[in-house]
């Protein structure tokens, strides 16, 4: 049921995007409404996360439950940010400022998504080697992304805008580094959740970068290629939550190893 | 499964629990949970001497449980500690499933 609803919202987002490509105008209400359309998959994911997945894992009382709550909160923040973005464009009819309320929601998304993975890693945190590897990977990823993507954006815009935009890429890098470490440790059912979360934020890096460059070049329009990638990323974010739902692992008495 | 029947579990039940947890979160975190359970035991418990290394696998667990066989009187504490850790990681509902699986496993082995 949860997958069907998520798929429907995903298909609507893709079809809507395709329709936008055939329109002559790029500033029509349907363009601005598109941001709200692709807010649906992460919102659906958040709903199923809060309503079913997190309680099934013990909610706030267990590490996995807490991780699902944080991740669902992130998806909710992502959906909320897109709705706010749409309100600026459609209701207030102004260019979205930087920073805006949407930026606050997106930063909240990163904070909660990163917290989600840190909670999972805390289960294995006593391992010294793991901590070293984690710090090393994070430092490497942050540095690389900063050098490759952020530095070119340091010219031509004011400091606050640059800092807010660069913050997204750095947050992407931190999240991806953390989740890569988690994936080396977590190989069971929940690794599916981690893999799709990784894929979601991997695409988000591409979308963020593309969006920033197109914004700088003055070629961005609501519904362009970067929005499609954001939409797919949001869909995967919702899917990750749905895949985090516990499955009844059938008793395997016969196959259980005897010592 | 109540505390009394948990106390009756043999070391293979802990291994079953470890396997169940490993299916959800993987071998390494499952071993970490077991390790944390051991650390939860009283300072005086001889089971505190058990340490996991990196990448604990079937063989290492086998050795561990072989050693536990000689310490059956201490097992109940370990079961309870492991259950506490399990609840902390995967919540009460999944822990119940795990313990149910242990019960089925034990019935099978009788």
mmCIF file of N, CA and C in Angstrom, chain A residues 52 55-59 61-65 120 123-127 130 184-191 246-259, chain B residues 11-12 15-16 19-20 22-29 32-33 35-36 39 54 58 61-62 65-66 85 87-94 97 101 104-105 108-109:
data_model
loop_
_atom_site.group_PDB
_atom_site.id
_atom_site.type_symbol
_atom_site.label_atom_id
_atom_site.label_comp_id
_atom_site.label_asym_id
_atom_site.label_seq_id
_atom_site.Cartn_x
_atom_site.Cartn_y
_atom_site.Cartn_z
ATOM 1 N N UNK A 52 4.024 4.325 10.795
ATOM 2 C CA UNK A 52 4.205 2.867 10.866
ATOM 3 C C UNK A 52 5.637 2.428 11.195
ATOM 4 N N UNK A 55 7.159 3.539 14.929
ATOM 5 C CA UNK A 55 6.568 2.808 16.055
ATOM 6 C C UNK A 55 6.920 1.318 16.038
ATOM 7 N N UNK A 56 6.994 0.739 14.830
ATOM 8 C CA UNK A 56 7.306 -0.688 14.735
ATOM 9 C C UNK A 56 8.711 -1.000 15.253
ATOM 10 N N UNK A 57 9.599 -0.022 15.177
ATOM 11 C CA UNK A 57 10.970 -0.218 15.669
ATOM 12 C C UNK A 57 11.127 0.288 17.106
ATOM 13 N N UNK A 58 10.024 0.539 17.772
ATOM 14 C CA UNK A 58 10.130 0.959 19.170
ATOM 15 C C UNK A 58 10.193 2.460 19.350
ATOM 16 N N UNK A 59 9.979 3.208 18.270
ATOM 17 C CA UNK A 59 9.960 4.674 18.366
ATOM 18 C C UNK A 59 11.217 5.255 18.981
ATOM 19 N N UNK A 61 12.413 4.943 21.750
ATOM 20 C CA UNK A 61 13.094 4.114 22.753
ATOM 21 C C UNK A 61 14.184 3.222 22.167
ATOM 22 N N UNK A 62 14.249 3.101 20.844
ATOM 23 C CA UNK A 62 15.293 2.253 20.261
ATOM 24 C C UNK A 62 16.111 3.049 19.248
ATOM 25 N N UNK A 63 17.308 2.554 18.974
ATOM 26 C CA UNK A 63 18.197 3.267 18.049
ATOM 27 C C UNK A 63 17.610 3.324 16.643
ATOM 28 N N UNK A 64 17.101 2.180 16.172
ATOM 29 C CA UNK A 64 16.546 2.146 14.814
ATOM 30 C C UNK A 64 15.288 3.020 14.734
ATOM 31 N N UNK A 65 14.444 2.930 15.767
ATOM 32 C CA UNK A 65 13.240 3.760 15.798
ATOM 33 C C UNK A 65 13.578 5.240 15.762
ATOM 34 N N UNK A 120 22.352 5.558 14.120
ATOM 35 C CA UNK A 120 22.630 4.182 13.709
ATOM 36 C C UNK A 120 24.090 3.818 13.983
ATOM 37 N N UNK A 123 25.380 2.637 17.472
ATOM 38 C CA UNK A 123 25.307 1.233 17.879
ATOM 39 C C UNK A 123 26.688 0.587 17.806
ATOM 40 N N UNK A 124 27.478 1.035 16.873
ATOM 41 C CA UNK A 124 28.808 0.444 16.673
ATOM 42 C C UNK A 124 29.914 1.424 17.059
ATOM 43 N N UNK A 125 29.558 2.483 17.762
ATOM 44 C CA UNK A 125 30.494 3.597 17.965
ATOM 45 C C UNK A 125 31.699 3.269 18.817
ATOM 46 N N UNK A 126 31.620 2.169 19.558
ATOM 47 C CA UNK A 126 32.747 1.885 20.444
ATOM 48 C C UNK A 126 33.987 1.448 19.685
ATOM 49 N N UNK A 127 33.801 1.172 18.395
ATOM 50 C CA UNK A 127 34.938 0.698 17.603
ATOM 51 C C UNK A 127 35.840 1.868 17.226
ATOM 52 N N UNK A 130 36.544 2.372 13.503
ATOM 53 C CA UNK A 130 35.370 2.910 12.803
ATOM 54 C C UNK A 130 35.344 4.427 12.897
ATOM 55 N N UNK A 184 29.232 0.282 5.339
ATOM 56 C CA UNK A 184 30.289 -0.723 5.506
ATOM 57 C C UNK A 184 30.033 -1.570 6.751
ATOM 58 N N UNK A 185 29.225 -1.051 7.668
ATOM 59 C CA UNK A 185 28.970 -1.769 8.919
ATOM 60 C C UNK A 185 27.620 -2.474 8.930
ATOM 61 N N UNK A 186 26.614 -1.835 8.354
ATOM 62 C CA UNK A 186 25.251 -2.363 8.419
ATOM 63 C C UNK A 186 24.941 -3.118 7.134
ATOM 64 N N UNK A 187 24.820 -4.435 7.246
ATOM 65 C CA UNK A 187 24.621 -5.227 6.036
ATOM 66 C C UNK A 187 23.282 -5.966 6.023
ATOM 67 N N UNK A 188 22.496 -5.830 7.055
ATOM 68 C CA UNK A 188 21.233 -6.570 7.128
ATOM 69 C C UNK A 188 20.094 -5.882 6.396
ATOM 70 N N UNK A 189 18.879 -6.154 6.828
ATOM 71 C CA UNK A 189 17.672 -5.602 6.196
ATOM 72 C C UNK A 189 17.726 -4.079 6.090
ATOM 73 N N UNK A 190 18.243 -3.450 7.124
ATOM 74 C CA UNK A 190 18.257 -1.982 7.128
ATOM 75 C C UNK A 190 19.262 -1.384 6.140
ATOM 76 N N UNK A 191 20.132 -2.219 5.576
ATOM 77 C CA UNK A 191 21.080 -1.672 4.603
ATOM 78 C C UNK A 191 20.336 -1.156 3.368
ATOM 79 N N UNK A 246 9.990 -2.633 9.251
ATOM 80 C CA UNK A 246 10.427 -3.990 9.579
ATOM 81 C C UNK A 246 9.630 -5.030 8.814
ATOM 82 N N UNK A 247 10.312 -6.083 8.440
ATOM 83 C CA UNK A 247 9.601 -7.205 7.809
ATOM 84 C C UNK A 247 9.654 -8.361 8.798
ATOM 85 N N UNK A 248 8.592 -9.132 8.813
ATOM 86 C CA UNK A 248 8.589 -10.289 9.700
ATOM 87 C C UNK A 248 9.601 -11.294 9.167
ATOM 88 N N UNK A 249 10.647 -11.486 9.944
ATOM 89 C CA UNK A 249 11.658 -12.469 9.520
ATOM 90 C C UNK A 249 11.188 -13.833 10.000
ATOM 91 N N UNK A 250 10.850 -14.658 9.035
ATOM 92 C CA UNK A 250 10.257 -15.954 9.377
ATOM 93 C C UNK A 250 11.200 -16.771 10.249
ATOM 94 N N UNK A 251 10.649 -17.487 11.218
ATOM 95 C CA UNK A 251 11.507 -18.332 12.046
ATOM 96 C C UNK A 251 12.295 -19.318 11.186
ATOM 97 N N UNK A 252 13.554 -19.390 11.460
ATOM 98 C CA UNK A 252 14.402 -20.295 10.680
ATOM 99 C C UNK A 252 15.076 -21.281 11.631
ATOM 100 N N UNK A 253 14.260 -21.951 12.420
ATOM 101 C CA UNK A 253 14.826 -22.855 13.413
ATOM 102 C C UNK A 253 15.718 -23.905 12.773
ATOM 103 N N UNK A 254 15.242 -24.401 11.628
ATOM 104 C CA UNK A 254 15.992 -25.487 10.997
ATOM 105 C C UNK A 254 17.364 -25.037 10.544
ATOM 106 N N UNK A 255 17.443 -23.754 10.118
ATOM 107 C CA UNK A 255 18.712 -23.295 9.563
ATOM 108 C C UNK A 255 19.599 -22.641 10.610
ATOM 109 N N UNK A 256 19.081 -22.476 11.823
ATOM 110 C CA UNK A 256 19.891 -21.803 12.849
ATOM 111 C C UNK A 256 21.108 -22.654 13.189
ATOM 112 N N UNK A 257 22.245 -21.981 13.249
ATOM 113 C CA UNK A 257 23.473 -22.725 13.517
ATOM 114 C C UNK A 257 23.506 -23.212 14.959
ATOM 115 N N UNK A 258 24.027 -24.367 15.149
ATOM 116 C CA UNK A 258 24.209 -24.884 16.496
ATOM 117 C C UNK A 258 25.685 -24.813 16.838
ATOM 118 N N UNK A 259 25.949 -24.402 18.087
ATOM 119 C CA UNK A 259 27.348 -24.282 18.509
ATOM 120 C C UNK A 259 27.830 -25.621 19.011
ATOM 121 N N UNK B 11 23.188 -21.469 25.137
ATOM 122 C CA UNK B 11 24.014 -20.501 24.413
ATOM 123 C C UNK B 11 23.627 -20.411 22.938
ATOM 124 N N UNK B 12 23.090 -21.517 22.414
ATOM 125 C CA UNK B 12 22.687 -21.479 20.998
ATOM 126 C C UNK B 12 21.543 -20.498 20.775
ATOM 127 N N UNK B 15 23.002 -17.229 20.103
ATOM 128 C CA UNK B 15 23.483 -17.201 18.720
ATOM 129 C C UNK B 15 22.308 -16.987 17.764
ATOM 130 N N UNK B 16 21.190 -17.619 18.036
ATOM 131 C CA UNK B 16 20.002 -17.429 17.203
ATOM 132 C C UNK B 16 19.576 -15.965 17.238
ATOM 133 N N UNK B 19 21.857 -14.006 15.171
ATOM 134 C CA UNK B 19 21.556 -14.189 13.739
ATOM 135 C C UNK B 19 20.350 -13.348 13.329
ATOM 136 N N UNK B 20 19.339 -13.353 14.194
ATOM 137 C CA UNK B 20 18.134 -12.569 13.904
ATOM 138 C C UNK B 20 18.496 -11.096 13.758
ATOM 139 N N UNK B 22 21.407 -9.884 13.162
ATOM 140 C CA UNK B 22 22.293 -9.699 12.001
ATOM 141 C C UNK B 22 21.490 -9.581 10.707
ATOM 142 N N UNK B 23 20.353 -10.276 10.651
ATOM 143 C CA UNK B 23 19.516 -10.171 9.451
ATOM 144 C C UNK B 23 18.930 -8.772 9.307
ATOM 145 N N UNK B 24 18.788 -8.094 10.422
ATOM 146 C CA UNK B 24 18.218 -6.742 10.382
ATOM 147 C C UNK B 24 19.297 -5.685 10.199
ATOM 148 N N UNK B 25 20.357 -5.791 10.988
ATOM 149 C CA UNK B 25 21.355 -4.709 10.972
ATOM 150 C C UNK B 25 22.741 -5.163 10.533
ATOM 151 N N UNK B 26 22.924 -6.461 10.294
ATOM 152 C CA UNK B 26 24.226 -6.940 9.841
ATOM 153 C C UNK B 26 25.028 -7.558 10.977
ATOM 154 N N UNK B 27 26.027 -8.357 10.591
ATOM 155 C CA UNK B 27 26.836 -9.110 11.567
ATOM 156 C C UNK B 27 27.569 -8.216 12.559
ATOM 157 N N UNK B 28 28.212 -7.191 12.008
ATOM 158 C CA UNK B 28 29.094 -6.384 12.851
ATOM 159 C C UNK B 28 28.326 -5.643 13.949
ATOM 160 N N UNK B 29 27.265 -4.886 13.598
ATOM 161 C CA UNK B 29 26.515 -4.224 14.678
ATOM 162 C C UNK B 29 25.893 -5.236 15.642
ATOM 163 N N UNK B 32 28.377 -6.108 18.049
ATOM 164 C CA UNK B 32 28.590 -4.969 18.957
ATOM 165 C C UNK B 32 27.523 -4.958 20.046
ATOM 166 N N UNK B 33 26.293 -5.313 19.659
ATOM 167 C CA UNK B 33 25.198 -5.348 20.629
ATOM 168 C C UNK B 33 25.474 -6.433 21.675
ATOM 169 N N UNK B 35 28.362 -7.574 22.459
ATOM 170 C CA UNK B 35 29.495 -7.094 23.253
ATOM 171 C C UNK B 35 29.013 -6.104 24.334
ATOM 172 N N UNK B 36 28.099 -5.226 23.919
ATOM 173 C CA UNK B 36 27.562 -4.250 24.877
ATOM 174 C C UNK B 36 26.791 -4.959 25.980
ATOM 175 N N UNK B 39 29.154 -6.176 28.448
ATOM 176 C CA UNK B 39 29.667 -5.079 29.282
ATOM 177 C C UNK B 39 28.650 -4.633 30.334
ATOM 178 N N UNK B 54 37.537 -7.437 15.924
ATOM 179 C CA UNK B 54 36.905 -6.887 14.722
ATOM 180 C C UNK B 54 36.340 -8.033 13.888
ATOM 181 N N UNK B 58 31.095 -16.428 12.403
ATOM 182 C CA UNK B 58 30.548 -17.660 12.965
ATOM 183 C C UNK B 58 31.561 -18.388 13.846
ATOM 184 N N UNK B 61 32.188 -16.645 17.124
ATOM 185 C CA UNK B 61 31.015 -16.793 17.979
ATOM 186 C C UNK B 61 30.931 -18.220 18.523
ATOM 187 N N UNK B 62 31.303 -19.166 17.661
ATOM 188 C CA UNK B 62 31.320 -20.564 18.079
ATOM 189 C C UNK B 62 32.252 -20.747 19.267
ATOM 190 N N UNK B 65 30.703 -19.221 22.418
ATOM 191 C CA UNK B 65 29.644 -19.998 23.045
ATOM 192 C C UNK B 65 30.159 -21.314 23.618
ATOM 193 N N UNK B 66 31.237 -21.817 23.029
ATOM 194 C CA UNK B 66 31.858 -23.000 23.610
ATOM 195 C C UNK B 66 32.367 -22.664 25.015
ATOM 196 N N UNK B 85 19.826 -4.861 25.509
ATOM 197 C CA UNK B 85 20.523 -4.209 24.399
ATOM 198 C C UNK B 85 19.706 -4.296 23.113
ATOM 199 N N UNK B 87 16.489 -4.465 22.815
ATOM 200 C CA UNK B 87 15.380 -3.499 22.888
ATOM 201 C C UNK B 87 15.894 -2.103 22.563
ATOM 202 N N UNK B 88 17.083 -1.792 23.059
ATOM 203 C CA UNK B 88 17.652 -0.466 22.791
ATOM 204 C C UNK B 88 17.912 -0.239 21.304
ATOM 205 N N UNK B 89 18.228 -1.303 20.601
ATOM 206 C CA UNK B 89 18.577 -1.144 19.178
ATOM 207 C C UNK B 89 17.372 -1.295 18.264
ATOM 208 N N UNK B 90 16.575 -2.340 18.458
ATOM 209 C CA UNK B 90 15.493 -2.591 17.489
ATOM 210 C C UNK B 90 14.093 -2.479 18.082
ATOM 211 N N UNK B 91 13.977 -2.103 19.339
ATOM 212 C CA UNK B 91 12.662 -1.883 19.927
ATOM 213 C C UNK B 91 12.024 -3.149 20.469
ATOM 214 N N UNK B 92 10.965 -2.951 21.244
ATOM 215 C CA UNK B 92 10.351 -4.070 21.966
ATOM 216 C C UNK B 92 9.696 -5.081 21.027
ATOM 217 N N UNK B 93 9.019 -4.561 19.979
ATOM 218 C CA UNK B 93 8.280 -5.465 19.104
ATOM 219 C C UNK B 93 9.209 -6.447 18.380
ATOM 220 N N UNK B 94 10.293 -5.907 17.823
ATOM 221 C CA UNK B 94 11.238 -6.771 17.119
ATOM 222 C C UNK B 94 11.977 -7.683 18.094
ATOM 223 N N UNK B 97 9.871 -10.582 18.617
ATOM 224 C CA UNK B 97 9.982 -11.510 17.483
ATOM 225 C C UNK B 97 11.241 -12.352 17.613
ATOM 226 N N UNK B 101 11.528 -16.329 18.118
ATOM 227 C CA UNK B 101 12.320 -17.189 17.236
ATOM 228 C C UNK B 101 13.243 -18.105 18.053
ATOM 229 N N UNK B 104 11.125 -20.941 19.302
ATOM 230 C CA UNK B 104 10.870 -21.924 18.253
ATOM 231 C C UNK B 104 12.111 -22.761 17.985
ATOM 232 N N UNK B 105 13.256 -22.077 18.025
ATOM 233 C CA UNK B 105 14.519 -22.761 17.767
ATOM 234 C C UNK B 105 14.774 -23.811 18.843
ATOM 235 N N UNK B 108 12.566 -26.744 18.473
ATOM 236 C CA UNK B 108 13.043 -27.559 17.350
ATOM 237 C C UNK B 108 14.186 -28.468 17.797
ATOM 238 N N UNK B 109 15.037 -27.919 18.669
ATOM 239 C CA UNK B 109 16.239 -28.659 19.042
ATOM 240 C C UNK B 109 15.971 -29.694 20.146
#
